[in-house]
Coordinates of N, CA and C in Angstrom, one line a residue:
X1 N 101.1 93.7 104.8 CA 102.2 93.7 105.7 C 101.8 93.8 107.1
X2 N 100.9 94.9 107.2 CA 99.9 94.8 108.5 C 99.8 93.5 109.5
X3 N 99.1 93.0 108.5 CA 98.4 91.6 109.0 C 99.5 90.6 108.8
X4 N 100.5 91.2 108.4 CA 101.3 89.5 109.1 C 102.4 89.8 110.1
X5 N 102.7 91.2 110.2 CA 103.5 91.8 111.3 C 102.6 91.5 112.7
X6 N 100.8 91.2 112.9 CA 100.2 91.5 113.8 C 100.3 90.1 114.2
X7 N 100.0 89.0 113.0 CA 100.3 87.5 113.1 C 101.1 87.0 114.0
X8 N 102.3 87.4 113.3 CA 103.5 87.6 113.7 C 104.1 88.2 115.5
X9 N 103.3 89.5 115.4 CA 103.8 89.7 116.8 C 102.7 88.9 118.0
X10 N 101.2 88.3 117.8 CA 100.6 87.6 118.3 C 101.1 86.0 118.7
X11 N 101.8 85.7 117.5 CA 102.5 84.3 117.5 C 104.1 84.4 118.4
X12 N 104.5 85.4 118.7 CA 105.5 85.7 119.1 C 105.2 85.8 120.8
X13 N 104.0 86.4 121.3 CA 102.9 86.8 122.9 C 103.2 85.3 122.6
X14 N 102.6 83.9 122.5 CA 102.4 82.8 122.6 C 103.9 82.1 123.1
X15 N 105.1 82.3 122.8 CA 106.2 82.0 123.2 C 106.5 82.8 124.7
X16 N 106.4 83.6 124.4 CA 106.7 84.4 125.9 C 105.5 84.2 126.9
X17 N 104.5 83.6 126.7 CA 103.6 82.9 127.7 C 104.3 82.1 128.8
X18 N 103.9 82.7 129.7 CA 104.6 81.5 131.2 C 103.8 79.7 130.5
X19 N 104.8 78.9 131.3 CA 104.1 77.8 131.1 C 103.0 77.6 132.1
X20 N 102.5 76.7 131.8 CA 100.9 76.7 132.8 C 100.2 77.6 132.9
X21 N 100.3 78.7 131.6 CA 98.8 79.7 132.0 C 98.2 79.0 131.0
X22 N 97.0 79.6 131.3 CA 95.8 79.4 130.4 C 95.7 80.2 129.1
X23 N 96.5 79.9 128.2 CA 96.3 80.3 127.1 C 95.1 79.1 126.3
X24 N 94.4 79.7 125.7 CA 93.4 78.6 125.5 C 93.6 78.8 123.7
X25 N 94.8 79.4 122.8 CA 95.2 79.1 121.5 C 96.0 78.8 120.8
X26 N 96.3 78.8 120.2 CA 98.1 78.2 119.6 C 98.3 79.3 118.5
X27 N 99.4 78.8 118.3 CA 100.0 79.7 117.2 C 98.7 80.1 115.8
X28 N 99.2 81.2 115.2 CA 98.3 81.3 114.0 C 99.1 81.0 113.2
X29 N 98.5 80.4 111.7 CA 99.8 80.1 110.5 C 99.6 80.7 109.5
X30 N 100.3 82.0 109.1 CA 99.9 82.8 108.3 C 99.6 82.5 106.9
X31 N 100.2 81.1 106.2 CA 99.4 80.8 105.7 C 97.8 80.5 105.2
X32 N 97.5 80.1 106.6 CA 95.7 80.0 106.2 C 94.8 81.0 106.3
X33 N 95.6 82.3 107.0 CA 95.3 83.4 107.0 C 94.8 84.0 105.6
X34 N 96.4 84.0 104.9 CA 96.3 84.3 103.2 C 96.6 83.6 102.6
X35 N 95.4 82.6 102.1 CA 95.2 81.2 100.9 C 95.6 81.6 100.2
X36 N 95.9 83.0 99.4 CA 95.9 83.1 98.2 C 96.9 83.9 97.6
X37 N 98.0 83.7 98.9 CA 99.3 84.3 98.5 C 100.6 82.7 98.8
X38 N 101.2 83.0 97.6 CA 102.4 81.9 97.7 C 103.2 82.0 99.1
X39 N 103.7 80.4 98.9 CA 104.6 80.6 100.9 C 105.6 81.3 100.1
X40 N 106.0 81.5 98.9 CA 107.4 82.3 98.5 C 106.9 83.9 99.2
X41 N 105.8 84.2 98.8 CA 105.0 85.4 99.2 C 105.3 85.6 100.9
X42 N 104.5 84.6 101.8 CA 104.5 84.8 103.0 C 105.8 84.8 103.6
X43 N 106.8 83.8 103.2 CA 108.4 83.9 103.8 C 108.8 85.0 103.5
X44 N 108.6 85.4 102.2 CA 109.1 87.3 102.0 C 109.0 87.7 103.1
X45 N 107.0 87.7 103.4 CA 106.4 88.7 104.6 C 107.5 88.6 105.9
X46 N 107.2 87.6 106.2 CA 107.4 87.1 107.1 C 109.0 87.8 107.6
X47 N 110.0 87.5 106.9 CA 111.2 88.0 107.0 C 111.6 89.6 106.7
X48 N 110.4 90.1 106.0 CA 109.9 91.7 105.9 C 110.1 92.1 107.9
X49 N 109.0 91.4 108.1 CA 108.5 91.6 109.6 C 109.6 91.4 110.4
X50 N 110.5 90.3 110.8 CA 111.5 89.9 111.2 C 112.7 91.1 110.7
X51 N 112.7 91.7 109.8 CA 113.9 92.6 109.5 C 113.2 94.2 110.5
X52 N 111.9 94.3 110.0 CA 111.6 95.8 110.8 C 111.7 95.0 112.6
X53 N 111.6 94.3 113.3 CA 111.7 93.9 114.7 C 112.8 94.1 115.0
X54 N 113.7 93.3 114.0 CA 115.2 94.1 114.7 C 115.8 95.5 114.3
X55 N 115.6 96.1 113.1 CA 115.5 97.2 113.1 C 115.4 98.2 114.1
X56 N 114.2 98.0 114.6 CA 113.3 98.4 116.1 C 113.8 98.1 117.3
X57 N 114.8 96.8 117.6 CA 115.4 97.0 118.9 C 116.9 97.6 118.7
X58 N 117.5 97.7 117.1 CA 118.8 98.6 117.4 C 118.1 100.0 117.0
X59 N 117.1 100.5 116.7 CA 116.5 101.8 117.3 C 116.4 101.9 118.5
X60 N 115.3 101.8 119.2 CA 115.8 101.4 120.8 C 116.8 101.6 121.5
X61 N 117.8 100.7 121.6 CA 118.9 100.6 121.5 C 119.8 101.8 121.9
X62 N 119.7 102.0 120.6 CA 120.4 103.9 120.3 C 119.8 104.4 120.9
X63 N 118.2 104.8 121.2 CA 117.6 105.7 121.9 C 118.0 105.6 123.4
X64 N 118.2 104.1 123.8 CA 118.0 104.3 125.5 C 119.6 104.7 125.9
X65 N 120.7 104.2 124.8 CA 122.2 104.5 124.9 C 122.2 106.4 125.0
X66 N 121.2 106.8 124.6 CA 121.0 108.2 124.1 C 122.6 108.3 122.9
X67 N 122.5 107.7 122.1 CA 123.5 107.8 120.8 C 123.3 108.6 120.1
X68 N 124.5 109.8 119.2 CA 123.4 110.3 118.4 C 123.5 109.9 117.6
X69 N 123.4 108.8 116.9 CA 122.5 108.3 115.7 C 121.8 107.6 115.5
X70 N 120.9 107.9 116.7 CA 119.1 107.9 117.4 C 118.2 108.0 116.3
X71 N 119.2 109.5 115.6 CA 117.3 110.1 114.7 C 117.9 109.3 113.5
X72 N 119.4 109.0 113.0 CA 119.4 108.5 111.9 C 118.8 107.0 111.8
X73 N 119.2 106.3 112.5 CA 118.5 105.0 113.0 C 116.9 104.8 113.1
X74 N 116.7 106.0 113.3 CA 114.8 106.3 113.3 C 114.4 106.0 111.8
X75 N 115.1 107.3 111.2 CA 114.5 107.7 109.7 C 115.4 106.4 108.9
X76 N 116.3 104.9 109.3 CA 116.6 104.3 108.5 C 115.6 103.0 108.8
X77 N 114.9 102.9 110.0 CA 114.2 102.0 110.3 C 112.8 102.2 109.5
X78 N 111.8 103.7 109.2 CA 110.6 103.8 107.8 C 111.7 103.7 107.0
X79 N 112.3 104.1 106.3 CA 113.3 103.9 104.8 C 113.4 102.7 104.5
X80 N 114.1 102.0 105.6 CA 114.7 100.6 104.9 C 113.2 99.5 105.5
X81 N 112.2 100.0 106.1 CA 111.0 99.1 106.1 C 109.3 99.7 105.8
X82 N 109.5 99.7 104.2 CA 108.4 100.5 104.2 C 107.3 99.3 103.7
X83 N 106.2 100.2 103.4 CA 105.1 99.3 103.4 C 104.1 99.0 104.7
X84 N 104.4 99.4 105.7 CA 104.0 99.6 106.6 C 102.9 100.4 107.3
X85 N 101.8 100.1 108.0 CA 101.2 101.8 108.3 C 102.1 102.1 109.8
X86 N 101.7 103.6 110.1 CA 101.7 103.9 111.1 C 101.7 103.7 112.0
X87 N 100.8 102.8 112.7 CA 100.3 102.1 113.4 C 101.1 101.1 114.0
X88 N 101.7 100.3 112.9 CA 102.4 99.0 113.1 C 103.6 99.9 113.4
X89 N 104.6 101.0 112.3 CA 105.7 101.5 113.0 C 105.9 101.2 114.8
X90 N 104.5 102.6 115.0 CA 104.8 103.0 116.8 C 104.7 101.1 117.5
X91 N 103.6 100.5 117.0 CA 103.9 98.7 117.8 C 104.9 98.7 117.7
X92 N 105.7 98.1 116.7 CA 107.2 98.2 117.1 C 108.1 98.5 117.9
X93 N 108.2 99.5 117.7 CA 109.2 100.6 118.4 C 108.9 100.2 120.0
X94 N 106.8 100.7 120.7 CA 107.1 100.0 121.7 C 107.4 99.0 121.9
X95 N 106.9 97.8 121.4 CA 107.4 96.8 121.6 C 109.0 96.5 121.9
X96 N 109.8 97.0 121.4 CA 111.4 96.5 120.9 C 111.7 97.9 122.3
X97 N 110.7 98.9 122.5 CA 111.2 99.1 124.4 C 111.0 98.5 125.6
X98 N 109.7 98.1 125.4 CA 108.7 96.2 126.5 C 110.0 95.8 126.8
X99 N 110.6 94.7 125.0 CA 111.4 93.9 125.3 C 112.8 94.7 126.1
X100 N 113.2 95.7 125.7 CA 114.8 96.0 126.3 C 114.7 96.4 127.9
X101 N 113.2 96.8 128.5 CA 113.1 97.0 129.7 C 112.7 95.3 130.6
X102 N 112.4 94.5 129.8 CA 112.9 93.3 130.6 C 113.7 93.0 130.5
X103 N 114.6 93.0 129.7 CA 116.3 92.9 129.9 C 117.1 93.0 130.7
X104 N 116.7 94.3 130.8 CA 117.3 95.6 132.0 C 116.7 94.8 133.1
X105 N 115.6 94.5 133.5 CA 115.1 94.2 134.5 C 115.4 92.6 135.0
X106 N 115.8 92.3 134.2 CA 116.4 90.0 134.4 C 117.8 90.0 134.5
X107 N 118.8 91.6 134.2 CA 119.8 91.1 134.7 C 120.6 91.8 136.3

């Protein structure tokens, strides 16, 4: 789950690229990543990943609203997305603060 949340959030930097920079790669397809898992397998992942990202910006969310159902929102975002390490959680989280502080900042 690691490795397609990182895919994933790599393939995701590639959209939010200004046009005309020098990116010199394209997207990755997590398929050829992992030959040896079914696309039924990787669309799971895939929408695994996509469910903890938004999870992560209505955590956020709550935390920057200062709501209190901040901590429950915390402890429902590992519960309802486990499988995960560590690691990937805290990416998240910042990440889904990156995104809400350009928000804040474009409008």
């Amino acid at each position: 789950m690691d490795g397609v949340f990182r895919v994933e959030r790599y393939n995701h930097s590639l959209v939010d690229t200004p046009l005309g920079s020098s990116s010199s790669s394209g997207a990755i397809i997590v398929s050829e990543i992992y030959p040896n898992q079914t696309l039924q397998q990787i669309d799971e992942a895939i929408a695994r990943v996509s469910r903890l990202n938004q999870d992560a910006r209505a955590y956020v969310s709550a935390a920057l609203d200062k709501r209190p159902d901040c901590e429950t929102l915390e402890r429902k975002l590992l519960d309802d997305n486990p499988g995960f390490s560590e690691v990937t959680y805290n990416l998240v989280i910042n990440d889904a603060f990156a995104a809400q502080s350009t928000q804040l900042a474009q409008r």
